[in-house]
Amino acid sequence: MTGPPRLIQIDPCDTVGVVANDGGLPAGTAVNGLTLIEEVPQAHKVALKDMRASDPVYRYGAIIGRTRRAIPAGSWVRNADLSMPAPPNLSDMRPPDAPPPPLPPLQGYHFQGYRNRDGTVGTRNILAITNTVQCVSGVVGHAVDRIRREILPAFPNVDDVVALDHSYGCGVAIEASGAEVPIRTLRNIARNPNLAGATLAVSLGCEKLQPSRLFPEEMGGPPSLVTLQDESHTGFEAMITAILETARHHLAALDTRRRETCPAADLVVGLQCGGSDALSGITANPVLGVAADRIVAAGGTVLFSEITEVRDGVDQLVARAASAEVADALIHEMGWYDAYLAAGGADRSANTTPGNKAGGLSNIVEKAMGSIIKSGRSPIAGVVPPGARAAQNGLLFNATPASDFICGTLQMAAGMNVHVFSTGRGTPYGLAEVPVIKVASRTDLARRWHDLIDLDAGRVISAEVSVEQMGQTLFEQILATASGAPTAAERLGLTNQLALFNPGPVT
């Protein structure tokens, strides 16, 4: 145990508190007027009162479950002690009588970004090479390695060249319901602000996802395109040469770009949590919520996501909808995903991982209450379907699965130019296309992963820094990152592959 014993109770009506101390608390510890009956690990729950079997258990002021047995005050409330309640009934949801008021405007904040022809702003200056089918991934990967070694050094104002690698494009039911999701995801990732609209495409030639389907004429048609089955290519080296020569042309154009002063309103920040623990909803995610409110008040855009991690708080979200249309869109996306999970023989309870449970999160209801907090207090201005591009500013719900990699991929398609990722258990997650700021919920994690974590939100507990202060620090760090300051993942070169959400069938 480090420091005086401490239990954190979020809401006055909560019947459990969470152990804040590194290393947990031993049996016999006197804390919050209780004496612990047994040793309780950090981030796990302690009964604040005697509870009978079937009593509701409150955390965040919400029922996170019912007791399976009688639990005396001072006991460790284990995951197995709770039965999970049913989710809110979507048919009972009603739009608010009046939309919540916007937060007071915040002025005077800027960052140094790359302004694009379509009006968006990039935080990085990257050449991307996408492909229309997984068959060409090896060729594209080879070409990217060659470009980095042989060509990129001649263009010092370009940050990187990346392959938008994926496993789609053929062997799929291209006309089936759901197939449009991965297609529009790939299309919109290629238009991400950090890629400057200069994406190069590589096609095999015979795939189902033809370049004209991926980039239709109404969107300007295919970008610079190299087709490997083109008869002009004699041998592998000819294919590579064609990609390298096209890339050189793009790099020359990107190299002329310079950062310029842009208002914070040009930020599109994606928020996500992964490897969460029970402290994530006390430290890191509330800190993200404060930063989110700052960005929205400054006129920017914030994307929060992860359907299964907000489903149990959908009533809270609907109450914050800026209009009846937004409320209806939220309910529609939740209903669509309920049906998607049911078709696969699963439900939202499949979300919670062994790591979540080891970190004190008993079930998806408790996890959801702590996840929603990162969206802050702003009205929800709109809903972005999976794979679609955000079309407005403000706080937006980007309808995505909770998988870290799928969520990040879809937020990239929505147009995010900075990613903020909170974690309690720890994850080395990174993206090649967008800088990722990783925020730790615990000081112990930030200390152990000192070269992987960008911000220690655990200081809310360990150093008694206020959530507001830490949120302002994160807001300023987002602006610095958007201006080019490297994140820990960027310094280490840590990146994860794209992970497409494909609800359609594979043939």
Short mmCIF file of C-alpha atoms in Angstrom, two decimals:
data_model
loop_
_atom_site.label_atom_id
_atom_site.label_comp_id
_atom_site.label_asym_id
_atom_site.label_seq_id
_atom_site.Cartn_x
_atom_site.Cartn_y
_atom_site.Cartn_z
CA MET A 1 0.00 0.00 0.00
CA THR A 2 1.23 3.52 -0.84
CA GLY A 3 -0.15 6.64 0.84
CA PRO A 4 -3.10 6.78 3.22
CA PRO A 5 -5.85 4.25 2.51
CA ARG A 6 -8.45 5.58 0.12
CA LEU A 7 -11.75 4.42 -1.33
CA ILE A 8 -13.32 6.44 -4.12
CA GLN A 9 -17.09 6.82 -4.19
CA ILE A 10 -18.34 8.56 -7.35
CA ASP A 11 -21.95 9.31 -6.40
CA PRO A 12 -23.49 9.76 -2.93
CA CYS A 13 -25.93 6.90 -3.58
CA ASP A 14 -23.16 4.44 -4.59
CA THR A 15 -23.06 1.28 -2.47
CA VAL A 16 -19.50 0.39 -3.50
CA GLY A 17 -16.23 2.29 -3.50
CA VAL A 18 -13.05 1.58 -5.46
CA VAL A 19 -9.62 1.05 -3.88
CA ALA A 20 -7.32 3.83 -5.10
CA ASN A 21 -4.02 2.69 -3.55
CA ASP A 22 -1.24 1.07 -5.57
CA GLY A 23 -0.96 -2.53 -4.47
CA GLY A 24 -4.45 -2.54 -2.95
CA LEU A 25 -5.39 -2.54 0.74
CA PRO A 26 -4.81 -5.35 3.28
CA ALA A 27 -7.44 -6.91 5.51
CA GLY A 28 -8.05 -4.92 8.67
CA THR A 29 -7.45 -1.54 7.00
CA ALA A 30 -9.62 1.25 8.40
CA VAL A 31 -10.88 3.41 5.52
CA ASN A 32 -13.96 5.61 4.98
CA GLY A 33 -15.39 4.54 8.33
CA LEU A 34 -15.10 0.84 7.39
CA THR A 35 -12.75 -1.97 8.34
CA LEU A 36 -11.82 -4.18 5.41
CA ILE A 37 -12.78 -7.80 6.04
CA GLU A 38 -10.28 -9.06 3.46
CA GLU A 39 -7.48 -7.84 1.24
CA VAL A 40 -8.81 -5.93 -1.78
CA PRO A 41 -6.68 -5.23 -4.91
CA GLN A 42 -6.31 -1.77 -6.41
CA ALA A 43 -9.27 -0.66 -8.58
CA HIS A 44 -11.57 -3.34 -7.13
CA LYS A 45 -14.80 -2.63 -5.31
CA VAL A 46 -15.54 -2.61 -1.58
CA ALA A 47 -19.05 -2.83 -0.13
CA LEU A 48 -19.84 0.46 1.63
CA LYS A 49 -22.86 -1.04 3.42
CA ASP A 50 -24.30 -4.43 4.22
CA MET A 51 -26.10 -5.82 1.18
CA ARG A 52 -28.54 -8.71 1.01
CA ALA A 53 -28.82 -11.15 -1.87
CA SER A 54 -30.53 -9.55 -4.90
CA ASP A 55 -29.88 -6.00 -3.68
CA PRO A 56 -29.02 -3.46 -6.38
CA VAL A 57 -25.36 -2.38 -6.49
CA TYR A 58 -24.81 1.27 -7.37
CA ARG A 59 -21.71 2.82 -8.94
CA TYR A 60 -21.69 6.15 -10.83
CA GLY A 61 -25.18 6.56 -9.41
CA ALA A 62 -26.37 3.72 -11.68
CA ILE A 63 -27.27 0.10 -11.02
CA ILE A 64 -24.35 -1.98 -12.31
CA GLY A 65 -25.80 -5.29 -11.09
CA ARG A 66 -27.54 -7.16 -8.33
CA THR A 67 -25.86 -9.17 -5.60
CA ARG A 68 -25.84 -12.94 -5.94
CA ARG A 69 -25.22 -13.34 -2.18
CA ALA A 70 -25.28 -11.35 1.03
CA ILE A 71 -22.20 -9.09 1.19
CA PRO A 72 -21.13 -7.48 4.50
CA ALA A 73 -19.79 -3.92 4.55
CA GLY A 74 -16.00 -3.88 4.10
CA SER A 75 -16.01 -6.93 1.81
CA TRP A 76 -14.41 -7.24 -1.60
CA VAL A 77 -17.24 -7.22 -4.16
CA ARG A 78 -15.97 -9.67 -6.74
CA ASN A 79 -17.06 -9.95 -10.36
CA ALA A 80 -18.84 -13.22 -9.66
CA ASP A 81 -20.90 -11.56 -6.93
CA LEU A 82 -22.95 -9.56 -9.44
CA SER A 83 -25.63 -10.50 -11.93
CA MET A 84 -25.94 -8.12 -14.87
CA PRO A 85 -29.09 -6.07 -15.43
CA ALA A 86 -30.91 -5.89 -18.75
CA PRO A 87 -29.96 -3.01 -21.08
CA PRO A 88 -32.23 0.04 -21.42
CA ASN A 89 -35.15 -0.66 -23.74
CA LEU A 90 -34.65 1.34 -26.93
CA SER A 91 -38.39 1.59 -27.54
CA ASP A 92 -38.66 3.58 -24.28
CA MET A 93 -36.16 6.23 -25.42
CA ARG A 94 -37.56 9.69 -26.06
CA PRO A 95 -35.78 12.80 -27.38
CA PRO A 96 -35.27 15.57 -24.80
CA ASP A 97 -37.96 18.22 -24.62
CA ALA A 98 -35.28 20.83 -25.25
CA PRO A 99 -31.68 20.32 -26.37
CA PRO A 100 -29.05 20.89 -23.66
CA PRO A 101 -27.38 24.31 -23.91
CA PRO A 102 -23.94 24.53 -25.55
CA LEU A 103 -20.89 25.23 -23.40
CA PRO A 104 -19.54 28.79 -23.32
CA PRO A 105 -17.29 29.42 -26.34
CA LEU A 106 -13.52 29.12 -25.90
CA GLN A 107 -11.36 31.41 -28.01
CA GLY A 108 -7.70 32.06 -28.65
CA TYR A 109 -6.36 28.52 -29.10
CA HIS A 110 -4.46 27.50 -32.24
CA PHE A 111 -2.13 24.85 -33.61
CA GLN A 112 0.25 24.56 -36.54
CA GLY A 113 -1.30 22.33 -39.20
CA TYR A 114 -1.36 21.57 -42.92
CA ARG A 115 -4.35 23.10 -44.65
CA ASN A 116 -5.82 20.95 -47.42
CA ARG A 117 -7.65 21.96 -50.58
CA ASP A 118 -10.93 20.55 -49.27
CA GLY A 119 -10.79 22.79 -46.19
CA THR A 120 -9.69 20.10 -43.74
CA VAL A 121 -6.45 20.40 -41.79
CA GLY A 122 -3.83 17.71 -41.31
CA THR A 123 -1.61 17.33 -38.27
CA ARG A 124 0.87 15.25 -40.26
CA ASN A 125 2.06 15.38 -43.89
CA ILE A 126 1.95 11.77 -45.06
CA LEU A 127 1.90 9.99 -48.41
CA ALA A 128 -0.45 7.01 -48.24
CA ILE A 129 -0.64 4.10 -50.65
CA THR A 130 -3.93 2.24 -50.55
CA ASN A 131 -4.92 -0.94 -52.34
CA THR A 132 -8.20 -2.20 -53.71
CA VAL A 133 -7.56 -5.80 -52.72
CA GLN A 134 -5.46 -7.71 -50.22
CA CYS A 135 -3.73 -9.60 -53.06
CA VAL A 136 -1.41 -6.65 -53.67
CA SER A 137 -0.47 -6.04 -50.02
CA GLY A 138 2.92 -7.70 -50.32
CA VAL A 139 3.81 -5.64 -53.39
CA VAL A 140 2.70 -2.40 -51.71
CA GLY A 141 4.65 -3.25 -48.56
CA HIS A 142 7.77 -3.89 -50.64
CA ALA A 143 7.30 -0.61 -52.50
CA VAL A 144 6.82 1.37 -49.27
CA ASP A 145 10.07 -0.04 -47.88
CA ARG A 146 11.88 1.01 -51.07
CA ILE A 147 10.31 4.48 -51.03
CA ARG A 148 11.39 5.05 -47.43
CA ARG A 149 14.96 3.97 -48.13
CA GLU A 150 15.53 5.35 -51.60
CA ILE A 151 13.23 8.33 -52.16
CA LEU A 152 11.78 9.79 -48.95
CA PRO A 153 15.11 11.27 -47.68
CA ALA A 154 15.06 13.67 -50.65
CA PHE A 155 11.77 15.16 -49.40
CA PRO A 156 12.45 16.30 -45.81
CA ASN A 157 9.10 18.06 -45.36
CA VAL A 158 7.15 14.81 -45.74
CA ASP A 159 6.66 12.96 -42.46
CA ASP A 160 6.26 9.43 -43.78
CA VAL A 161 4.92 7.10 -46.43
CA VAL A 162 2.47 4.46 -45.22
CA ALA A 163 0.59 1.52 -46.69
CA LEU A 164 -3.14 1.49 -45.97
CA ASP A 165 -3.00 -2.29 -45.74
CA HIS A 166 -6.20 -4.29 -45.26
CA SER A 167 -7.76 -7.70 -45.94
CA TYR A 168 -10.69 -6.82 -48.17
CA GLY A 169 -11.54 -6.41 -51.86
CA CYS A 170 -12.21 -9.92 -53.17
CA GLY A 171 -13.66 -13.19 -51.92
CA VAL A 172 -16.52 -11.13 -50.47
CA ALA A 173 -20.18 -10.67 -51.35
CA ILE A 174 -19.58 -7.20 -52.74
CA GLU A 175 -23.29 -6.40 -53.24
CA ALA A 176 -24.52 -7.84 -49.95
CA SER A 177 -26.07 -5.86 -47.15
CA GLY A 178 -23.25 -4.52 -45.00
CA ALA A 179 -20.64 -4.57 -47.78
CA GLU A 180 -20.82 -0.79 -48.14
CA VAL A 181 -19.34 -0.37 -44.64
CA PRO A 182 -15.79 -1.56 -45.44
CA ILE A 183 -15.92 0.06 -48.90
CA ARG A 184 -16.78 3.52 -47.62
CA THR A 185 -14.30 3.03 -44.76
CA LEU A 186 -11.45 2.50 -47.23
CA ARG A 187 -12.67 5.37 -49.40
CA ASN A 188 -12.79 7.80 -46.50
CA ILE A 189 -9.50 6.72 -44.92
CA ALA A 190 -7.86 7.65 -48.23
CA ARG A 191 -9.39 11.12 -47.74
CA ASN A 192 -8.13 11.52 -44.15
CA PRO A 193 -6.79 15.06 -43.54
CA ASN A 194 -3.33 13.77 -42.58
CA LEU A 195 -2.98 12.21 -46.05
CA ALA A 196 -3.59 15.53 -47.88
CA GLY A 197 -5.89 13.99 -50.49
CA ALA A 198 -2.80 12.72 -52.28
CA THR A 199 -3.34 9.00 -51.77
CA LEU A 200 -1.92 6.64 -54.39
CA ALA A 201 -3.91 3.49 -55.21
CA VAL A 202 -2.63 0.08 -56.30
CA SER A 203 -5.01 -2.41 -57.91
CA LEU A 204 -4.55 -5.98 -59.05
CA GLY A 205 -7.05 -5.65 -61.88
CA CYS A 206 -9.43 -8.59 -61.51
CA GLU A 207 -10.77 -7.95 -57.99
CA LYS A 208 -14.40 -7.38 -57.07
CA LEU A 209 -13.64 -4.01 -55.49
CA GLN A 210 -12.69 -2.17 -58.67
CA PRO A 211 -11.04 1.27 -58.37
CA SER A 212 -14.14 2.89 -59.90
CA ARG A 213 -16.25 1.33 -57.12
CA LEU A 214 -13.90 2.41 -54.38
CA PHE A 215 -13.50 5.93 -55.79
CA PRO A 216 -16.63 6.73 -57.87
CA GLU A 217 -16.73 9.57 -60.39
CA GLU A 218 -18.91 11.76 -58.18
CA MET A 219 -16.01 11.82 -55.71
CA GLY A 220 -13.42 12.70 -58.33
CA GLY A 221 -12.77 9.20 -59.59
CA PRO A 222 -9.74 7.03 -58.74
CA PRO A 223 -6.60 8.84 -57.54
CA SER A 224 -3.22 8.07 -59.12
CA LEU A 225 -3.54 4.39 -59.94
CA VAL A 226 -1.10 1.57 -60.66
CA THR A 227 -2.68 -1.71 -61.86
CA LEU A 228 -0.39 -4.72 -61.48
CA GLN A 229 -2.08 -6.80 -64.20
CA ASP A 230 -1.49 -4.02 -66.72
CA GLU A 231 0.25 -5.61 -69.73
CA SER A 232 2.88 -2.88 -69.71
CA HIS A 233 4.40 -4.42 -66.58
CA THR A 234 6.93 -7.07 -67.48
CA GLY A 235 8.07 -8.62 -64.25
CA PHE A 236 7.94 -7.62 -60.62
CA GLU A 237 10.47 -4.81 -60.90
CA ALA A 238 8.33 -3.05 -63.50
CA MET A 239 5.43 -3.01 -61.07
CA ILE A 240 7.61 -1.57 -58.31
CA THR A 241 9.11 1.01 -60.64
CA ALA A 242 5.63 2.23 -61.62
CA ILE A 243 4.66 2.65 -57.95
CA LEU A 244 7.94 4.40 -57.09
CA GLU A 245 7.71 6.83 -59.98
CA THR A 246 4.13 7.74 -59.11
CA ALA A 247 5.08 8.11 -55.44
CA ARG A 248 7.96 10.42 -56.35
CA HIS A 249 5.52 12.76 -58.10
CA HIS A 250 3.25 12.85 -55.02
CA LEU A 251 6.17 13.36 -52.64
CA ALA A 252 7.38 16.35 -54.61
CA ALA A 253 3.98 18.01 -54.19
CA LEU A 254 3.73 17.15 -50.49
CA ASP A 255 7.23 18.48 -49.86
CA THR A 256 6.13 22.01 -50.78
CA ARG A 257 3.59 22.08 -47.94
CA ARG A 258 4.32 23.98 -44.72
CA ARG A 259 2.55 24.19 -41.40
CA GLU A 260 0.44 27.29 -40.81
CA THR A 261 -1.51 28.67 -37.88
CA CYS A 262 -4.95 27.08 -37.68
CA PRO A 263 -7.70 27.58 -35.09
CA ALA A 264 -8.51 24.81 -32.64
CA ALA A 265 -11.82 24.56 -34.54
CA ASP A 266 -9.91 22.58 -37.19
CA LEU A 267 -9.18 19.73 -34.76
CA VAL A 268 -10.98 16.42 -35.27
CA VAL A 269 -10.08 14.38 -32.19
CA GLY A 270 -11.01 10.73 -31.80
CA LEU A 271 -11.44 9.43 -28.24
CA GLN A 272 -11.06 5.79 -27.33
CA CYS A 273 -10.33 3.59 -24.32
CA GLY A 274 -8.68 0.20 -24.34
CA GLY A 275 -7.30 -2.13 -21.70
CA SER A 276 -9.61 -0.32 -19.25
CA ASP A 277 -9.76 -0.85 -15.50
CA ALA A 278 -12.08 0.45 -12.79
CA LEU A 279 -9.91 3.56 -12.38
CA SER A 280 -10.32 4.52 -16.04
CA GLY A 281 -13.73 6.00 -15.26
CA ILE A 282 -12.31 7.94 -12.26
CA THR A 283 -9.12 9.44 -13.70
CA ALA A 284 -8.31 9.05 -17.40
CA ASN A 285 -11.77 9.15 -18.96
CA PRO A 286 -13.01 12.18 -16.97
CA VAL A 287 -9.78 13.93 -18.00
CA LEU A 288 -10.58 13.10 -21.64
CA GLY A 289 -14.06 14.49 -21.04
CA VAL A 290 -12.69 17.85 -19.87
CA ALA A 291 -10.38 18.06 -22.90
CA ALA A 292 -13.29 17.09 -25.17
CA ASP A 293 -15.38 19.94 -23.81
CA ARG A 294 -12.51 22.36 -24.43
CA ILE A 295 -12.21 21.25 -28.06
CA VAL A 296 -15.95 21.48 -28.70
CA ALA A 297 -16.15 24.90 -27.00
CA ALA A 298 -13.32 26.05 -29.28
CA GLY A 299 -15.39 25.03 -32.32
CA GLY A 300 -13.62 21.73 -33.00
CA THR A 301 -14.89 18.20 -33.49
CA VAL A 302 -14.71 15.30 -31.04
CA LEU A 303 -15.57 11.71 -31.95
CA PHE A 304 -16.53 9.26 -29.22
CA SER A 305 -17.50 5.70 -30.11
CA GLU A 306 -17.72 2.05 -29.04
CA ILE A 307 -21.38 1.05 -29.20
CA THR A 308 -21.25 -1.76 -26.67
CA GLU A 309 -19.45 0.54 -24.24
CA VAL A 310 -22.22 3.15 -24.29
CA ARG A 311 -25.24 0.90 -24.87
CA ASP A 312 -26.08 0.66 -21.18
CA GLY A 313 -26.01 4.44 -20.89
CA VAL A 314 -27.96 5.21 -24.05
CA ASP A 315 -30.56 7.05 -22.01
CA GLN A 316 -27.83 9.47 -20.90
CA LEU A 317 -26.80 10.03 -24.52
CA VAL A 318 -30.33 10.54 -25.84
CA ALA A 319 -30.88 13.13 -23.10
CA ARG A 320 -27.89 15.07 -24.50
CA ALA A 321 -29.00 14.93 -28.16
CA ALA A 322 -29.03 18.35 -29.80
CA SER A 323 -32.19 17.47 -31.75
CA ALA A 324 -34.83 14.80 -32.17
CA GLU A 325 -33.03 13.70 -35.36
CA VAL A 326 -29.82 13.11 -33.42
CA ALA A 327 -31.72 11.16 -30.75
CA ASP A 328 -33.34 8.99 -33.44
CA ALA A 329 -29.96 8.36 -35.08
CA LEU A 330 -28.44 7.26 -31.76
CA ILE A 331 -31.33 4.86 -31.13
CA HIS A 332 -31.09 3.53 -34.70
CA GLU A 333 -27.37 2.73 -34.41
CA MET A 334 -27.86 0.99 -31.05
CA GLY A 335 -30.73 -1.06 -32.46
CA TRP A 336 -28.77 -2.02 -35.56
CA TYR A 337 -25.91 -3.25 -33.42
CA ASP A 338 -28.18 -5.15 -31.04
CA ALA A 339 -29.50 -7.04 -34.09
CA TYR A 340 -25.96 -7.57 -35.44
CA LEU A 341 -24.81 -9.12 -32.16
CA ALA A 342 -27.95 -11.25 -31.86
CA ALA A 343 -27.42 -12.61 -35.38
CA GLY A 344 -24.00 -13.78 -34.26
CA GLY A 345 -25.33 -15.42 -31.11
CA ALA A 346 -23.75 -12.80 -28.84
CA ASP A 347 -24.73 -9.79 -26.80
CA ARG A 348 -22.98 -6.80 -25.26
CA SER A 349 -21.69 -8.90 -22.33
CA ALA A 350 -19.12 -10.44 -24.68
CA ASN A 351 -17.29 -7.10 -24.66
CA THR A 352 -15.65 -7.29 -21.23
CA THR A 353 -12.16 -8.83 -21.39
CA PRO A 354 -10.20 -10.86 -18.79
CA GLY A 355 -8.00 -7.77 -18.35
CA ASN A 356 -11.01 -5.55 -17.69
CA LYS A 357 -12.20 -7.95 -15.00
CA ALA A 358 -8.73 -8.26 -13.46
CA GLY A 359 -8.75 -4.46 -13.33
CA GLY A 360 -11.94 -4.38 -11.27
CA LEU A 361 -14.62 -4.00 -13.96
CA SER A 362 -17.30 -6.54 -13.16
CA ASN A 363 -19.36 -6.29 -16.34
CA ILE A 364 -20.16 -4.18 -19.39
CA VAL A 365 -22.65 -2.02 -17.45
CA GLU A 366 -19.94 -0.80 -15.08
CA LYS A 367 -17.53 -0.43 -17.99
CA ALA A 368 -20.07 1.61 -19.96
CA MET A 369 -20.65 4.08 -17.13
CA GLY A 370 -16.92 4.82 -17.00
CA SER A 371 -16.55 4.91 -20.77
CA ILE A 372 -19.27 7.49 -21.45
CA ILE A 373 -17.53 10.00 -19.17
CA LYS A 374 -14.85 10.64 -21.78
CA SER A 375 -17.45 12.36 -23.99
CA GLY A 376 -17.64 15.27 -21.53
CA ARG A 377 -20.76 17.39 -21.04
CA SER A 378 -21.36 18.92 -24.47
CA PRO A 379 -24.58 18.34 -26.42
CA ILE A 380 -24.29 15.54 -28.98
CA ALA A 381 -24.44 17.37 -32.30
CA GLY A 382 -24.57 14.41 -34.67
CA VAL A 383 -24.09 10.70 -35.36
CA VAL A 384 -21.56 9.32 -37.85
CA PRO A 385 -22.45 5.84 -39.22
CA PRO A 386 -19.62 3.27 -39.46
CA GLY A 387 -17.22 4.11 -42.28
CA ALA A 388 -18.82 7.50 -43.00
CA ARG A 389 -17.06 10.85 -42.83
CA ALA A 390 -17.98 13.46 -40.24
CA ALA A 391 -19.89 16.29 -41.90
CA GLN A 392 -20.12 18.79 -39.04
CA ASN A 393 -18.30 20.12 -36.01
CA GLY A 394 -19.13 19.50 -32.36
CA LEU A 395 -19.40 16.36 -30.25
CA LEU A 396 -20.27 13.46 -32.54
CA PHE A 397 -21.06 9.83 -31.79
CA ASN A 398 -19.14 7.73 -34.30
CA ALA A 399 -20.98 4.38 -34.38
CA THR A 400 -18.22 1.77 -34.16
CA PRO A 401 -17.56 -1.57 -32.50
CA ALA A 402 -15.50 -1.37 -29.31
CA SER A 403 -12.50 -3.27 -30.71
CA ASP A 404 -9.52 -0.93 -30.35
CA PHE A 405 -8.27 -1.43 -33.88
CA ILE A 406 -11.66 -1.38 -35.64
CA CYS A 407 -12.70 1.71 -33.69
CA GLY A 408 -9.47 3.53 -34.56
CA THR A 409 -9.82 2.58 -38.22
CA LEU A 410 -13.40 3.88 -38.38
CA GLN A 411 -12.53 7.09 -36.56
CA MET A 412 -9.77 7.60 -39.11
CA ALA A 413 -12.36 7.22 -41.86
CA ALA A 414 -14.53 9.79 -40.06
CA GLY A 415 -11.67 12.27 -40.47
CA MET A 416 -9.85 12.40 -37.13
CA ASN A 417 -6.46 14.10 -37.21
CA VAL A 418 -5.46 13.37 -33.58
CA HIS A 419 -6.29 10.27 -31.54
CA VAL A 420 -6.46 10.15 -27.71
CA PHE A 421 -6.40 6.69 -26.17
CA SER A 422 -6.90 6.02 -22.45
CA THR A 423 -5.78 2.80 -20.81
CA GLY A 424 -5.70 1.30 -17.34
CA ARG A 425 -4.08 -2.08 -17.94
CA GLY A 426 -1.79 -0.78 -20.71
CA THR A 427 -1.55 -1.28 -24.46
CA PRO A 428 1.19 -0.30 -26.98
CA TYR A 429 -1.47 0.75 -29.50
CA GLY A 430 -0.40 3.18 -32.26
CA LEU A 431 -1.44 4.30 -35.75
CA ALA A 432 0.83 5.16 -38.66
CA GLU A 433 -1.57 7.69 -40.14
CA VAL A 434 -2.65 9.66 -37.04
CA PRO A 435 -0.71 10.53 -33.86
CA VAL A 436 -2.00 8.67 -30.79
CA ILE A 437 -1.74 10.27 -27.34
CA LYS A 438 -1.90 7.52 -24.72
CA VAL A 439 -3.28 8.44 -21.31
CA ALA A 440 -2.76 6.16 -18.29
CA SER A 441 -5.40 5.83 -15.59
CA ARG A 442 -2.83 4.77 -12.98
CA THR A 443 0.50 6.34 -11.98
CA ASP A 444 1.94 2.86 -11.49
CA LEU A 445 1.28 2.07 -15.17
CA ALA A 446 2.72 5.42 -16.30
CA ARG A 447 5.83 4.75 -14.22
CA ARG A 448 6.34 1.20 -15.51
CA TRP A 449 5.57 2.15 -19.12
CA HIS A 450 7.41 5.45 -18.91
CA ASP A 451 8.39 5.44 -22.60
CA LEU A 452 4.97 4.29 -23.90
CA ILE A 453 2.59 6.61 -22.02
CA ASP A 454 2.17 10.28 -22.94
CA LEU A 455 0.14 11.52 -19.95
CA ASP A 456 -0.31 10.18 -16.43
CA ALA A 457 -3.93 10.86 -15.48
CA GLY A 458 -3.35 8.74 -12.38
CA ARG A 459 -1.98 11.93 -10.83
CA VAL A 460 -5.61 12.81 -10.15
CA ILE A 461 -5.22 10.27 -7.32
CA SER A 462 -1.46 9.99 -6.70
CA ALA A 463 -0.74 13.75 -6.69
CA GLU A 464 -4.28 15.09 -6.08
CA VAL A 465 -4.23 17.11 -9.30
CA SER A 466 -7.79 18.08 -10.18
CA VAL A 467 -9.54 16.51 -13.16
CA GLU A 468 -10.02 20.04 -14.55
CA GLN A 469 -6.30 20.82 -14.34
CA MET A 470 -5.36 17.50 -15.91
CA GLY A 471 -7.96 17.99 -18.64
CA GLN A 472 -6.49 21.39 -19.50
CA THR A 473 -3.03 19.78 -19.63
CA LEU A 474 -4.35 17.17 -22.05
CA PHE A 475 -6.03 19.85 -24.18
CA GLU A 476 -2.72 21.70 -24.46
CA GLN A 477 -0.93 18.43 -25.26
CA ILE A 478 -3.44 17.76 -28.07
CA LEU A 479 -2.62 21.18 -29.55
CA ALA A 480 1.13 20.49 -29.27
CA THR A 481 0.74 17.06 -30.88
CA ALA A 482 -1.36 18.56 -33.66
CA SER A 483 1.48 21.03 -34.23
CA GLY A 484 3.98 18.24 -34.76
CA ALA A 485 5.24 17.23 -31.31
CA PRO A 486 5.84 13.45 -31.53
CA THR A 487 3.91 11.03 -29.34
CA ALA A 488 5.55 8.11 -27.55
CA ALA A 489 4.28 5.70 -30.21
CA GLU A 490 5.69 7.91 -32.97
CA ARG A 491 9.10 8.11 -31.30
CA LEU A 492 9.17 4.32 -31.03
CA GLY A 493 7.66 3.68 -34.47
CA LEU A 494 4.80 1.61 -33.01
CA THR A 495 1.87 1.16 -35.36
CA ASN A 496 -1.01 -1.26 -35.72
CA GLN A 497 -2.58 -2.43 -38.96
CA LEU A 498 -5.95 -1.19 -40.12
CA ALA A 499 -8.84 -3.41 -39.05
CA LEU A 500 -11.92 -3.09 -41.23
CA PHE A 501 -15.40 -3.68 -39.88
CA ASN A 502 -17.07 -5.99 -42.37
CA PRO A 503 -20.59 -7.00 -41.34
CA GLY A 504 -21.18 -8.51 -44.80
CA PRO A 505 -20.63 -12.16 -45.76
CA VAL A 506 -17.41 -13.62 -47.14
CA THR A 507 -17.92 -15.98 -50.09
#
